[in-house]
XYZ file of C-alpha atoms in Angstrom:
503
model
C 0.000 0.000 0.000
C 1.265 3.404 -0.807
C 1.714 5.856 1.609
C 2.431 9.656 1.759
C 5.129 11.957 2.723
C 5.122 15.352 3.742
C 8.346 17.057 3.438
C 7.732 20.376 5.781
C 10.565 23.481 5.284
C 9.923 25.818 8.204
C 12.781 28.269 7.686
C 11.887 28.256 3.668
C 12.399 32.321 3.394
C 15.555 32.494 5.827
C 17.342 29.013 4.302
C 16.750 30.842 0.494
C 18.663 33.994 1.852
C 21.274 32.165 3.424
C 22.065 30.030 0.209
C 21.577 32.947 -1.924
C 24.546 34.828 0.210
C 26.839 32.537 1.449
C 28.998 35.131 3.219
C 26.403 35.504 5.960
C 27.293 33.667 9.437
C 25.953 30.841 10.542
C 25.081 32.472 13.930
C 23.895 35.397 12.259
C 20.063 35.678 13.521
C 17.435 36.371 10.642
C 14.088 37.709 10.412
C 12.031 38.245 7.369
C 9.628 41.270 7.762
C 6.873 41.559 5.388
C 4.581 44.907 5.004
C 0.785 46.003 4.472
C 0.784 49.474 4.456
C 2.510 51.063 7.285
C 2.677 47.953 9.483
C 5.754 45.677 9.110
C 6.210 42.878 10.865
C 7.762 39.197 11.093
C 6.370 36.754 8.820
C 9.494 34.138 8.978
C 12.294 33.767 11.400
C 15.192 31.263 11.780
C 16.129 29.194 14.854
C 19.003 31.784 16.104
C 16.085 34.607 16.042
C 13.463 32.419 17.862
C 16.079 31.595 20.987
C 16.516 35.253 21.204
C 12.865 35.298 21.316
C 11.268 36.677 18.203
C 8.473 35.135 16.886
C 6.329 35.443 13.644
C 3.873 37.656 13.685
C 5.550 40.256 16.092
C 5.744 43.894 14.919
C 9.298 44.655 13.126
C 10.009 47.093 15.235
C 9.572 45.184 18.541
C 11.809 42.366 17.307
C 14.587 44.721 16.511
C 14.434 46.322 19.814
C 14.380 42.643 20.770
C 17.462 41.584 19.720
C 19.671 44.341 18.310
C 21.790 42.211 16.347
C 18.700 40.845 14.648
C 19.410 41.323 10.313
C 16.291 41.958 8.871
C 15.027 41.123 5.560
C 11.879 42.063 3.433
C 9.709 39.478 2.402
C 10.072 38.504 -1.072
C 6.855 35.740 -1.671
C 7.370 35.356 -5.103
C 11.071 34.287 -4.590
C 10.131 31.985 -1.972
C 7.331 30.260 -4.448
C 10.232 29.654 -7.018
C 12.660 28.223 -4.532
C 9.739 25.978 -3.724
C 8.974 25.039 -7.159
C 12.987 24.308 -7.592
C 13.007 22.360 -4.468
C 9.823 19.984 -6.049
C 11.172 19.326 -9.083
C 14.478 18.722 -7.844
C 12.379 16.049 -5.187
C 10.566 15.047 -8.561
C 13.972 13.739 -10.299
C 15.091 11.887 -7.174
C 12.453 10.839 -5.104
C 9.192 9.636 -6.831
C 7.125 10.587 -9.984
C 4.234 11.583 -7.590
C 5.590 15.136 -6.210
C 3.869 18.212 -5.477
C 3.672 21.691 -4.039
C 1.981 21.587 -0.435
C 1.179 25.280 0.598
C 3.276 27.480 0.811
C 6.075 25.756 2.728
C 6.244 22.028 1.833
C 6.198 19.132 -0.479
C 3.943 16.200 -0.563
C 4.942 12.884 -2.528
C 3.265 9.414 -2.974
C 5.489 6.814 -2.473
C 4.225 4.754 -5.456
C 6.850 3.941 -7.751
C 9.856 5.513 -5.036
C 11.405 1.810 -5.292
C 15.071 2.978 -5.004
C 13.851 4.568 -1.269
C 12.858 1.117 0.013
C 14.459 -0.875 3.057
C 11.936 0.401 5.844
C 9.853 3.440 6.281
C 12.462 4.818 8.915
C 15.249 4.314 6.161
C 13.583 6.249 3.699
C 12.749 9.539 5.668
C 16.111 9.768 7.177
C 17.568 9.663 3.790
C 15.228 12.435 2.937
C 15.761 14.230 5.682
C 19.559 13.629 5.453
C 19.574 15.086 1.923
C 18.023 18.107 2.675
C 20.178 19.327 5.695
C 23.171 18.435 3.329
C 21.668 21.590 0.905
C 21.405 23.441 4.135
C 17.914 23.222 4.005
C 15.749 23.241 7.615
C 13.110 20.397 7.171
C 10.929 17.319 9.023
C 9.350 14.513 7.229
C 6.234 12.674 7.954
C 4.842 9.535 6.440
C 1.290 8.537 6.759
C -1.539 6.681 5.302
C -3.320 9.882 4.505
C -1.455 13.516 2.567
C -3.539 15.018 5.733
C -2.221 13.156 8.036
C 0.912 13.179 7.174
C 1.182 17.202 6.506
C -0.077 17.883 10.056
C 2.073 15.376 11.784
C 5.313 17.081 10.020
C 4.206 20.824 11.190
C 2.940 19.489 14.718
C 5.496 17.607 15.753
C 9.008 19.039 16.200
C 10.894 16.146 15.369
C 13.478 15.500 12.305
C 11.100 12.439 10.881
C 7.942 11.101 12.871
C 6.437 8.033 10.822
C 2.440 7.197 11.835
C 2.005 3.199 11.453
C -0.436 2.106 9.098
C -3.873 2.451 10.880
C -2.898 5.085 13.244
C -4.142 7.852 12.036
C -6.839 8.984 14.603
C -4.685 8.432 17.464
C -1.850 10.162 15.981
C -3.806 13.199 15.200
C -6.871 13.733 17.338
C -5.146 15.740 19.856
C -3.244 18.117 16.937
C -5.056 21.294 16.425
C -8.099 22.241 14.182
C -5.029 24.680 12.303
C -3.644 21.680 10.752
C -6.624 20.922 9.024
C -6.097 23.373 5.919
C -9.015 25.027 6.340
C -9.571 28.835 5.394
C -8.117 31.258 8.129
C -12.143 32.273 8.627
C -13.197 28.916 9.281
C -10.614 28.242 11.824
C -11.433 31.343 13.642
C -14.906 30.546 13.699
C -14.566 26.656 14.525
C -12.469 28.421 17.961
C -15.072 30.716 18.458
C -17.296 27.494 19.190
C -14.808 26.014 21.660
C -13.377 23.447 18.822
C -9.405 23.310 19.560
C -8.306 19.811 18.495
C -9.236 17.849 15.764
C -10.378 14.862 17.666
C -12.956 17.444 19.581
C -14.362 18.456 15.675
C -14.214 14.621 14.415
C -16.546 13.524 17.008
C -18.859 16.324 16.537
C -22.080 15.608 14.578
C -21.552 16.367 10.704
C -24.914 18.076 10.033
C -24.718 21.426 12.086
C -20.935 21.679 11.165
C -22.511 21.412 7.452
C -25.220 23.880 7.323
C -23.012 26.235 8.962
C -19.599 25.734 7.650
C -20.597 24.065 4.306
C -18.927 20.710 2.947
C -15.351 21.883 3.403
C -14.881 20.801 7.069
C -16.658 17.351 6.697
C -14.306 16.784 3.521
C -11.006 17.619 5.240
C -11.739 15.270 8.218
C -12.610 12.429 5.847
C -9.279 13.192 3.820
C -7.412 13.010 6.821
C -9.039 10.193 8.247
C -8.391 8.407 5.157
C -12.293 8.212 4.167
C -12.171 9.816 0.952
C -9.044 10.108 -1.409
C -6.894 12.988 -2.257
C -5.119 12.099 -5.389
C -1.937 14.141 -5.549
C -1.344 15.989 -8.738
C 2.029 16.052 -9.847
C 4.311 19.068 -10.475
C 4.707 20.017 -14.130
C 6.256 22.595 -15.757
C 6.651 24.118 -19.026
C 10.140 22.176 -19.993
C 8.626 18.890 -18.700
C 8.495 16.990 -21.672
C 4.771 14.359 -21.453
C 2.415 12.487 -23.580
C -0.449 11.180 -22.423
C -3.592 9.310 -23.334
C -7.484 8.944 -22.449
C -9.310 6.682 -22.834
C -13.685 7.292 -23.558
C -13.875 3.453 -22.167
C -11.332 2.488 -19.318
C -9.082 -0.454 -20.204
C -7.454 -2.765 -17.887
C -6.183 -5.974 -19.970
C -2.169 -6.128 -19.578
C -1.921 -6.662 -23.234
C -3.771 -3.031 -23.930
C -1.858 -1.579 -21.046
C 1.728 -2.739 -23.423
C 0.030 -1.316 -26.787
C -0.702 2.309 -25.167
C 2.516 2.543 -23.165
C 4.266 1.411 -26.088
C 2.741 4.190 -28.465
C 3.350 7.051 -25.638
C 7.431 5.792 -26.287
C 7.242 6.702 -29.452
C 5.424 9.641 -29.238
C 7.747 10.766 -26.226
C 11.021 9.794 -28.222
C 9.258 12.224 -31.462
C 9.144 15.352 -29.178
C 12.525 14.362 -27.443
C 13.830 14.288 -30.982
C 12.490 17.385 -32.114
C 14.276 19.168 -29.056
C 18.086 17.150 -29.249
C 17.058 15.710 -26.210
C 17.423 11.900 -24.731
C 15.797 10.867 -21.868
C 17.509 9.886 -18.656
C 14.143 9.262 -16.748
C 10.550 8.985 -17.472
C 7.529 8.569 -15.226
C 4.534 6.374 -16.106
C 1.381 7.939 -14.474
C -1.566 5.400 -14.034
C -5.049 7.385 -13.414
C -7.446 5.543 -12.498
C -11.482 5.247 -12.281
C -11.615 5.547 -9.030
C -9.738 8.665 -8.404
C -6.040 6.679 -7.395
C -3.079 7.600 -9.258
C -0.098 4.841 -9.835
C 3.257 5.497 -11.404
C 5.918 3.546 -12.529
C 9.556 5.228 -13.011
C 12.320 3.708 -15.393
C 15.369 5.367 -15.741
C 18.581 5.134 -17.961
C 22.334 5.821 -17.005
C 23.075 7.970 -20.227
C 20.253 9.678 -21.880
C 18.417 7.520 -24.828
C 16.220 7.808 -27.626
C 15.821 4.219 -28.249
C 12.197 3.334 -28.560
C 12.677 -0.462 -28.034
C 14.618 -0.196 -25.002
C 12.524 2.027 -23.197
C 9.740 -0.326 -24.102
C 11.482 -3.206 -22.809
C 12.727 -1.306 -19.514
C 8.599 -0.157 -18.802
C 6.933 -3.531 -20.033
C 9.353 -5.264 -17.883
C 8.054 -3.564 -15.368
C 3.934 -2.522 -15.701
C 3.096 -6.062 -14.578
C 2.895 -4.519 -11.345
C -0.042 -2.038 -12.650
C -3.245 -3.011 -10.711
C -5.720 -1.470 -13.187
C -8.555 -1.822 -10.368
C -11.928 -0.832 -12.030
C -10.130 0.566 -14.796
C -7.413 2.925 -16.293
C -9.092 6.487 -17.904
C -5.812 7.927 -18.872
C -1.831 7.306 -19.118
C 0.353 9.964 -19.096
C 4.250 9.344 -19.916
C 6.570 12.374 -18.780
C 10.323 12.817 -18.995
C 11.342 13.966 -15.666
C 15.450 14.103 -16.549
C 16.408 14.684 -20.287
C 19.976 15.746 -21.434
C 21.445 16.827 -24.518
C 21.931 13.543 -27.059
C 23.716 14.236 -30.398
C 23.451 11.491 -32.977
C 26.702 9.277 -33.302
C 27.611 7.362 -36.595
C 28.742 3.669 -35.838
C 32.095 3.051 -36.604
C 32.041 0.142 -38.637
C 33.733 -2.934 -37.304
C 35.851 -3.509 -40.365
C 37.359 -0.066 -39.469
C 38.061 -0.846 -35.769
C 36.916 -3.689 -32.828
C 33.378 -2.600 -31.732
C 33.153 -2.069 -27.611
C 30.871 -3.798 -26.037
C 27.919 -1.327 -24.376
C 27.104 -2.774 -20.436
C 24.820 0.066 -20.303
C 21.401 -1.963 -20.732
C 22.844 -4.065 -18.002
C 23.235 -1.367 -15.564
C 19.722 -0.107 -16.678
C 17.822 -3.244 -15.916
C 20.117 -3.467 -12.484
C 19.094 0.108 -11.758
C 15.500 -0.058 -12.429
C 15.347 -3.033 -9.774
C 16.252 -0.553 -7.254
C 19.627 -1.730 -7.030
C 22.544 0.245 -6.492
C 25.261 0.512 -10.106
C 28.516 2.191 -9.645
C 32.203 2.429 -10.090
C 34.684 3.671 -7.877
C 37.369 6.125 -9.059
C 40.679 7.560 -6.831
C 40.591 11.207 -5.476
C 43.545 13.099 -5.234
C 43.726 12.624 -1.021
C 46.649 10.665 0.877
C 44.204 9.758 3.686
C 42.886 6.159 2.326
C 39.646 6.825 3.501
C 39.356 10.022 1.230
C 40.661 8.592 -1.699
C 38.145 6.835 -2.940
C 34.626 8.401 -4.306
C 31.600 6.364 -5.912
C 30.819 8.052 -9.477
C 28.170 6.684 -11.859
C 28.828 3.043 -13.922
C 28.721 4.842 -17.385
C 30.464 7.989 -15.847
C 33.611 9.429 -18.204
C 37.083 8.035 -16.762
C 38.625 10.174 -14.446
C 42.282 11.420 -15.135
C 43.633 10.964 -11.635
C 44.816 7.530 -10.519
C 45.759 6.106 -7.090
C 49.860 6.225 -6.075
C 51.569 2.313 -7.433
C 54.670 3.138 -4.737
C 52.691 1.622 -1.577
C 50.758 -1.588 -1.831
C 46.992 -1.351 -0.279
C 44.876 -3.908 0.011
C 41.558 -4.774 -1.951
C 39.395 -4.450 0.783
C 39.323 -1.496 2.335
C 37.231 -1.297 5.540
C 34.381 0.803 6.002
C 35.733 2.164 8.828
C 39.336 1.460 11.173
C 38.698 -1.040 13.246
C 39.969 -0.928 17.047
C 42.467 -3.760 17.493
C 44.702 -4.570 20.370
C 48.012 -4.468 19.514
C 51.601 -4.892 21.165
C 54.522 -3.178 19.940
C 58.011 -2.985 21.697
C 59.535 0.532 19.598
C 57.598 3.403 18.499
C 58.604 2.868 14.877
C 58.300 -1.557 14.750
C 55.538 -3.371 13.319
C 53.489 -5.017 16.474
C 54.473 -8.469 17.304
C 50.649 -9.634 17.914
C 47.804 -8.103 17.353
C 43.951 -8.650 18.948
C 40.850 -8.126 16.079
C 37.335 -8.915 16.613
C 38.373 -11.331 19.208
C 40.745 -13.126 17.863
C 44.471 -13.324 18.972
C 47.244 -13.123 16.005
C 50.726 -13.724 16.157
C 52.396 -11.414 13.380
C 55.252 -13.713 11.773
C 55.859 -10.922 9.119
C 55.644 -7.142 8.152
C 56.162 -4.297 6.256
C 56.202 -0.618 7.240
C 56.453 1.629 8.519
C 54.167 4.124 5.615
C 53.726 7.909 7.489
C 50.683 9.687 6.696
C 49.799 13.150 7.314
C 46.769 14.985 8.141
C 45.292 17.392 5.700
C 45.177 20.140 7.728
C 43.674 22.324 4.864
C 40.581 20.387 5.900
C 40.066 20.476 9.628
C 42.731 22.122 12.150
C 42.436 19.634 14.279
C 44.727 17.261 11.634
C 47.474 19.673 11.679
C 50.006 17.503 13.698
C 48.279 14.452 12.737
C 49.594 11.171 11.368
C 48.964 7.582 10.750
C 52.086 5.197 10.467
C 50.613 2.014 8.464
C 51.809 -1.751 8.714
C 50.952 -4.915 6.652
C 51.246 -7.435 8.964
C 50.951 -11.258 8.094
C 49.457 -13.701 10.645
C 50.173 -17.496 11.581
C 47.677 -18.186 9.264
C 48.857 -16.031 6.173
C 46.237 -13.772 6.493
C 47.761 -10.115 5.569
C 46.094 -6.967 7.077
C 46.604 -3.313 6.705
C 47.216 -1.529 10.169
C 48.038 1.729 11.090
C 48.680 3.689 15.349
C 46.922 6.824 15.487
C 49.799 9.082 15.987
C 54.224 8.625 15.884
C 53.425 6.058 18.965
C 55.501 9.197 21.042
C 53.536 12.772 20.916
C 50.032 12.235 22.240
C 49.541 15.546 20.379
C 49.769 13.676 17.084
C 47.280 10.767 17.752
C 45.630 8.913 20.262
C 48.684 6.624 20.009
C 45.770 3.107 19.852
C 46.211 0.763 17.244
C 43.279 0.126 14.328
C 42.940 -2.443 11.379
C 41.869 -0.806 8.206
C 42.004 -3.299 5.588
C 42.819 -6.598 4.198
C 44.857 -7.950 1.344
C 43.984 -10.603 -0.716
């Protein structure tokens, strides 16, 4: 069963200024001010201004006196919006092909078709949350069964990721307020003028006074929270969104139509991507249904393509998993990620040897929501750094790791504490102690001094490693290194780690 996230950005206005001028402090206290007339005051703070005690909706000139230090901003609504729409799309490409707009601060996705996010609910919002602080970006994600649910819960509760197990949606938000219910500003007001405060209180009210007074709006919210009525999400779409899509007057359901339509919107999608020099890198395949449900099925390419048979292959391979329910009304194809594609002649192979193409491998590989790619050497003498993941079809990178010092082919995710005993400062141990197990060391190599970078954190300024490989009893060969020159505590902790092992 699909679910829904709501990705919530509090600090929207004051994150946008702070990317858009990198030279401001991190401690530097923000407050966004916004005007009607003569009146100013602040509609968006960040967390430095709120422990000194400003607050949204306080006049500008109060928060000012407040907190001299305070830099204020005007609000610019219409630069927010487009950071939000940037944001969406950009959560569009990665996360699912069901992404939208929610308000005026957040983003709501379906996670139908977000295959590559599986491995546990908790997994998947920390990685979204995770992303997001690493664009320095102030958000908390909630999952839910219901988009209502699961917007509240993210602006209610002042945690990094809250997830609300399936079925719990009435106990997770009868005691939230009657704000979180997205009703009009008037309505709320009102519904507080009666004594209504949480939305358990208004749930448990009878529907037909709330009706004649209020009209439908308050019933239908409830039930779209509550997960008694649907709220299909509409996706995002732009302008440079390349989609095809079509209806049908009679909804059709038989896997064999499903093929022959999604195989015409290829072609038609590979026409306009042709018209534009484009190939596509990813396309979404968005199932509407009878009943109001959306489903959507992503497939995605390492380099960009305009090869009608493949992308056929990739989607039929994978709309077996469309449940067409009482029936499909429309399909809609849309390339989310397209990139320039220039035609290439084929060299012929009497001129020279053809290369064999892995890339449909690491398609089909990819589009099972496993992990493809190659590691490549970075310039860095601290093992650890020298290695980055890059993509499987990525160009080759001109840097290559030092040949003067052998390293072993399995480098450890991280050093590993190991016991270790060593009678000089600058001699290999004579026995060692790793995950339990004693080892006599009958041979060894070393030692290999390496610095700290201290052009990345001070703190590596006197810093070194000295490495060993070490052979065991056994034959077994392991890379080993003391934190520090086994003499100045001031360049190490002077303990003994294991940090990889040779074949």
């Amino acid at each position: 069963m699909a679910r829904v996230v709501s990705i919530y950005l509090p600090d929207l206005p004051t994150d946008r200024i702070r990317r858009a001028d990198p030279s401001i402090p991190p401690e530097q206290a923000i407050a966004v001010i916004a005007k009607s007339g003569s009146k100013r005051w602040v509609s968006a703070c960040d967390a430095a201004a709120r422990s000194a005690g400003v607050r949204v909706g306080m006049p500008a000139a109060k928060a000012q006196a407040l907190f001299r230090g305070l830099m204020l901003v005007d609000a610019d609504a219409s630069a927010d919006a487009a950071a939000l729409e940037r944001i969406t799309l950009w959560a569009l490409t990665v996360y699912s092909p069901i992404v939208a707009v929610d308000g005026a601060d957040g983003i709501v996705m379906d996670t139908e078709g977000a295959d590559h996010l599986q491995g546990g609910e908790l997994s998947m919002v920390t990685k979204i949350a995770n992303q997001f602080f690493a664009k320095k970006l102030t958000v908390r994600v909630a999952i839910a069964d219901t988009w209502g649910a699961a917007h509240a819960c993210a602006r209610a509760i002042v945690r990094d990721t809250v997830i609300v197990p399936p079925g719990e949606t009435v106990r997770a938000v009868e005691k939230l307020p009657i704000s979180l219910l997205r009703l009009p500003s008037k309505i709320i007001a009102d519904l507080r003028t009666l004594g209504f405060q949480s939305i358990g209180e208004l749930a448990n009210t009878p529907r037909a006074p709330l009706t004649l007074r209020f009209g439908p709006e308050v019933a239908r919210r409830l039930d779209q929270m509550l997960g008694r009525v649907s709220e299909p999400i509409d996706p995002i779409r732009t302008a440079e969104l390349i989609e095809v899509s079509r209806a049908f007057a009679e909804p059709i359901g038989a896997p064999e139509t499903i093929n022959k339509y999604v195989g015409r919107l290829i072609v038609a999608l590979i026409e306009e991507l042709h018209k534009r020099g484009l190939g596509v890198r990813r396309a979404d395949l968005i199932v509407e249904k009878v009943d109001g449900t959306k489903q959507a099925i992503r497939a995605g390419t390492v380099k960009p393509v305009r090869d009608v048979a493949w992308l056929t292959k990739l989607f039929r391979d994978r709309t077996e998993k469309i449940e067409p329910g009482f029936g499909i009304e429309k399909l809609t194809l849309v390339a989310v990620m397209a990139e320039p594609l220039e035609e290439r002649q084929k060299s012929s192979s009497l001129v020279e040897d053809e290369v064999t193409d892995v890339t449909p491998l690491i398609d089909i590989y990819g589009n099972r929501g496993q992990k493809v790619y190659r590691l490549a050497p970075v310039a860095s003498d601290v093992p650890e750094r020298s290695v980055q993941r890059i993509s499987a079809a990525a160009d080759p990178i001109e840097v290559s790791w030092s040949a003067h010092w052998r390293r072993p082919v399995r480098l450890l995710t991280h050093p590993e504490p190991i016991e270790a005993i060593a009678l000089l400062p600058d001699r290999p141990p004579v026995s060692i102690v790793w995950r339990g197990k004693r080892r006599k060391v009958r041979r060894a190599d070393g030692p290999e001094r390496i610095f700290g970078e201290w052009w990345q954190r001070d703190a590596e300024m006197e810093a070194v490693r000295d490495y060993f490989v070490v052979e065991d009893e056994t034959g077994e060969r392991l890379w080993i290194f003391r934190s520090g020159d086994g003499v100045d505590p001031e360049t190490g902790s002077l303990r003994w780690f294991c940090h990889g092992i040779f074949a």
